[in-house]
Coordinates of C-alpha atoms in Angstrom, one line a residue:
M1 CA -5.2 15.8 -15.5
P2 CA -5.9 14.0 -12.2
T3 CA -3.6 14.8 -9.3
V4 CA -3.5 12.2 -6.5
G5 CA -1.7 13.3 -3.4
F6 CA 0.1 10.8 -1.1
I7 CA 1.0 11.1 2.5
Y8 CA 4.1 9.0 3.0
P9 CA 5.6 8.1 6.4
D10 CA 9.3 9.0 6.8
H11 CA 11.6 7.8 3.9
A12 CA 12.1 4.4 2.4
A13 CA 10.6 3.6 -1.0
E14 CA 8.9 6.8 -1.9
D15 CA 10.7 6.9 -5.2
D16 CA 8.1 4.3 -6.4
Y17 CA 5.7 7.2 -6.8
P18 CA 7.7 9.4 -9.3
F19 CA 8.6 6.1 -11.1
A20 CA 4.8 5.3 -11.4
E21 CA 4.2 8.9 -12.6
Q22 CA 6.8 8.3 -15.3
L23 CA 5.2 5.0 -16.4
L24 CA 1.7 6.5 -16.5
G25 CA 2.8 9.5 -18.6
P26 CA 2.2 13.2 -18.6
G27 CA -1.5 13.1 -17.9
F28 CA -1.0 12.1 -14.3
S29 CA 0.5 13.8 -11.2
L30 CA 1.3 11.8 -8.1
P31 CA 2.9 14.3 -5.6
V32 CA 4.2 12.9 -2.3
E33 CA 4.5 14.7 1.0
H34 CA 6.1 13.2 4.2
I35 CA 5.1 13.0 7.8
Y36 CA 7.6 11.9 10.4
G37 CA 7.5 9.6 13.4
T38 CA 9.3 6.4 14.4
D39 CA 9.5 3.9 11.6
L40 CA 9.3 1.0 14.0
H41 CA 6.9 -1.8 13.1
A42 CA 5.3 -1.9 16.5
V43 CA 1.7 -1.3 17.4
P44 CA 2.0 1.7 19.7
E45 CA 4.3 3.5 17.3
L46 CA 2.1 2.7 14.3
L47 CA -1.0 4.1 16.1
D48 CA 0.9 7.3 16.7
L49 CA 2.1 7.4 13.1
G50 CA -1.4 7.2 11.7
S51 CA -2.9 9.6 14.2
E52 CA -5.4 12.3 13.2
E53 CA -2.9 15.0 13.9
R54 CA -0.2 13.6 11.8
L55 CA -2.5 12.9 8.8
A56 CA -3.9 16.4 9.1
E57 CA -0.3 17.7 8.8
G58 CA 0.2 15.6 5.7
A59 CA -3.0 16.9 4.2
S60 CA -1.9 20.5 4.9
L61 CA 1.4 19.8 3.1
L62 CA -0.4 18.3 0.1
A63 CA -2.7 21.3 -0.2
K64 CA -0.3 23.3 -2.4
H65 CA -0.5 20.5 -5.1
E66 CA -4.3 20.9 -5.2
P67 CA -4.9 17.2 -5.3
D68 CA -8.2 15.7 -6.4
V69 CA -7.7 12.8 -4.0
V70 CA -5.6 12.2 -0.9
V71 CA -4.3 8.7 0.1
W72 CA -2.5 7.7 3.3
A73 CA 0.3 5.6 1.8
C74 CA 0.9 3.3 4.8
T75 CA -0.4 -0.2 5.3
S76 CA 0.5 -0.9 8.9
G77 CA -0.3 2.7 9.9
S78 CA -3.9 2.0 8.8
F79 CA -4.8 -1.6 9.5
V80 CA -3.4 -1.3 13.0
Y81 CA -6.5 0.7 13.8
R82 CA -8.7 -2.4 12.8
W83 CA -11.5 -2.0 10.2
E84 CA -13.7 0.5 11.9
G85 CA -10.8 2.6 13.2
A86 CA -9.2 2.6 9.7
Q87 CA -12.5 3.8 8.2
E88 CA -12.7 6.6 10.8
Q89 CA -9.1 7.5 10.0
V90 CA -9.8 8.0 6.3
D91 CA -13.1 9.8 7.0
K92 CA -11.3 12.3 9.1
L93 CA -8.5 12.7 6.5
A94 CA -11.2 13.4 3.8
A95 CA -12.8 16.0 6.1
V96 CA -9.6 17.8 6.8
A97 CA -8.4 17.6 3.2
G98 CA -11.7 18.5 1.7
K99 CA -11.1 15.7 -0.8
P100 CA -12.0 12.0 -1.2
A101 CA -9.5 9.9 0.8
S102 CA -8.4 6.3 1.4
S103 CA -5.5 4.3 2.7
T104 CA -3.3 1.4 1.6
S105 CA -5.1 -1.1 3.7
F106 CA -8.4 -0.4 2.0
A107 CA -6.6 -0.3 -1.3
F108 CA -5.6 -3.9 -0.8
V109 CA -9.2 -5.0 -0.2
R110 CA -10.5 -3.1 -3.2
A111 CA -7.7 -4.2 -5.5
A112 CA -8.4 -7.9 -4.5
A113 CA -12.1 -7.4 -5.2
K114 CA -11.3 -5.8 -8.6
L115 CA -9.3 -9.0 -9.5
G116 CA -11.9 -11.3 -8.1
L117 CA -9.5 -12.7 -5.5
K118 CA -10.9 -14.8 -2.7
R119 CA -7.8 -16.7 -1.4
V120 CA -4.4 -15.1 -1.1
A121 CA -1.0 -15.6 0.4
V122 CA 0.5 -12.8 2.5
A123 CA 4.3 -12.1 2.3
A124 CA 4.7 -9.6 5.2
S125 CA 8.0 -7.9 6.1
Y126 CA 6.6 -7.0 9.6
P127 CA 7.0 -8.8 12.9
E128 CA 4.4 -11.5 13.3
D129 CA 2.1 -9.6 15.7
V130 CA 1.8 -6.8 13.2
A131 CA 1.4 -9.1 10.2
K132 CA -1.5 -10.9 12.0
L133 CA -3.4 -7.6 12.2
F134 CA -3.1 -7.3 8.4
V135 CA -4.5 -10.8 8.1
E136 CA -7.4 -9.8 10.4
F137 CA -8.1 -6.7 8.3
L138 CA -8.2 -8.7 5.0
G139 CA -10.6 -11.2 6.7
R140 CA -13.0 -8.3 7.4
G141 CA -12.8 -7.5 3.8
G142 CA -13.9 -11.0 2.8
I143 CA -10.5 -12.4 1.8
E144 CA -9.3 -15.8 2.9
I145 CA -5.6 -16.0 3.8
V146 CA -4.3 -19.5 2.9
A147 CA -0.7 -18.7 4.0
M148 CA 1.0 -15.9 6.0
S149 CA 4.7 -15.3 6.4
S150 CA 6.4 -12.8 8.6
A151 CA 10.0 -11.7 7.9
G152 CA 10.2 -10.0 11.3
I153 CA 11.9 -6.8 10.0
D154 CA 11.6 -4.2 12.7
T155 CA 11.9 -0.9 10.8
A156 CA 10.7 0.6 7.5
A157 CA 14.2 1.9 6.8
E158 CA 15.6 -1.7 6.8
V159 CA 12.8 -2.8 4.4
G160 CA 13.7 0.0 2.1
T161 CA 17.3 -1.3 1.7
L162 CA 16.1 -4.6 0.2
A163 CA 17.6 -5.3 -3.3
P164 CA 15.2 -5.9 -6.2
E165 CA 16.2 -9.5 -6.5
S166 CA 15.5 -10.0 -2.8
V167 CA 12.0 -8.5 -3.2
V168 CA 11.3 -10.8 -6.0
D169 CA 12.5 -13.9 -4.1
F170 CA 10.6 -12.8 -1.0
A171 CA 7.3 -12.6 -2.9
V172 CA 7.8 -15.8 -4.9
F173 CA 9.1 -17.9 -1.9
H174 CA 6.0 -17.1 0.1
D175 CA 3.4 -18.2 -2.5
H176 CA 1.0 -21.0 -1.8
P177 CA -0.5 -23.4 -4.3
A178 CA -4.1 -22.5 -3.0
A179 CA -3.5 -18.8 -3.3
E180 CA -4.9 -16.9 -6.2
A181 CA -2.4 -14.1 -5.6
V182 CA 0.4 -13.0 -3.3
L183 CA 0.0 -9.8 -1.3
V184 CA 3.1 -7.8 -0.2
P185 CA 1.9 -5.2 2.3
D186 CA 4.6 -2.7 3.0
T187 CA 4.9 0.7 1.4
A188 CA 8.5 0.8 2.6
M189 CA 9.3 -2.0 0.1
R190 CA 10.4 -0.8 -3.3
T191 CA 8.3 -3.0 -5.7
L192 CA 7.1 -1.2 -8.8
G193 CA 10.2 -2.0 -10.8
V194 CA 9.9 -5.8 -10.3
I195 CA 6.1 -6.5 -10.5
P196 CA 6.3 -8.0 -14.0
T197 CA 9.1 -10.3 -12.9
I198 CA 7.3 -11.4 -9.8
E199 CA 4.1 -12.1 -11.7
A200 CA 6.0 -14.0 -14.4
R201 CA 7.6 -16.3 -11.8
L202 CA 4.4 -16.8 -9.9
G203 CA 2.1 -17.3 -12.8
K204 CA -0.5 -15.3 -10.9
P205 CA -1.0 -11.6 -9.8
V206 CA 1.0 -9.9 -7.1
L207 CA -0.4 -7.0 -5.2
T208 CA 2.1 -4.7 -3.5
A209 CA 1.6 -1.8 -1.2
N210 CA 2.7 1.1 -3.4
Q211 CA 1.1 -0.5 -6.4
V212 CA -2.4 -0.8 -4.8
T213 CA -2.0 2.6 -3.1
I214 CA -1.5 4.3 -6.5
W215 CA -4.3 2.3 -8.1
E216 CA -6.7 3.2 -5.3
G217 CA -5.9 6.9 -5.7
L218 CA -6.4 6.8 -9.4
R219 CA -9.6 4.8 -8.9
L220 CA -11.0 7.5 -6.6
A221 CA -9.9 10.2 -9.1
G222 CA -12.0 8.4 -11.7
T223 CA -9.4 7.1 -14.1
V224 CA -7.0 4.1 -14.0
P225 CA -4.9 3.8 -17.1
E226 CA -3.6 0.5 -18.4
S227 CA 0.1 -0.3 -17.6
V228 CA 1.8 -3.6 -18.3
Q229 CA 4.7 -2.5 -16.1
L230 CA 2.4 -2.1 -13.1
G231 CA 1.0 -5.6 -13.2
E232 CA -2.3 -7.4 -13.8
L233 CA -4.1 -5.0 -11.5
F234 CA -3.5 -2.2 -14.1
Q235 CA -4.7 -4.5 -16.9
C236 CA -8.1 -5.6 -15.6
H237 CA -10.4 -2.9 -16.9

């Protein structure tokens, strides 16, 4: 049974992970441990949140679960380091955990590649300066952004209070005719329960932060099960 451990910042939408575990069935374990810092969507605070020391603490907390893989479940706390810094971040996490490691930012790039996506729209909850760093990161991963929206929400806690219908509307409203998919990059946003609804309204895939984070962990663990509830990404074997 693969065990994928997730380091999650503070508290917001972490219940997406036990929900996914329930959807995937008894063969999968997705334990979550928390690290704490400010939940402000601002570059200095995000650099602190994703620091080597904080992630080492998260890896230590996950050790009791004996994970096969460890994933930093934070988009902004990884892409804010830019491509090379984010790679160094996961390399150090893998070294301290003694396990393969990744982060949500790389999960987006690899999930897009798995679906063969070249052009996407980004529906970001972040302030614009932070959202632009995500766009830059995707560009380094070979993805063209045809539209980018920024909701300007300052804290993860506020994002976590969004109602399901608001999440659906947010993703759908920020689609673009030239986009092959819509990307929603905030692990603080509770999305797993509404992915089928979003995809049905869009008529195209949606990639959300917690969805791709879970997929990336399972991919590294060597097994990604099919799940209609988790969207097209979990149906493209």
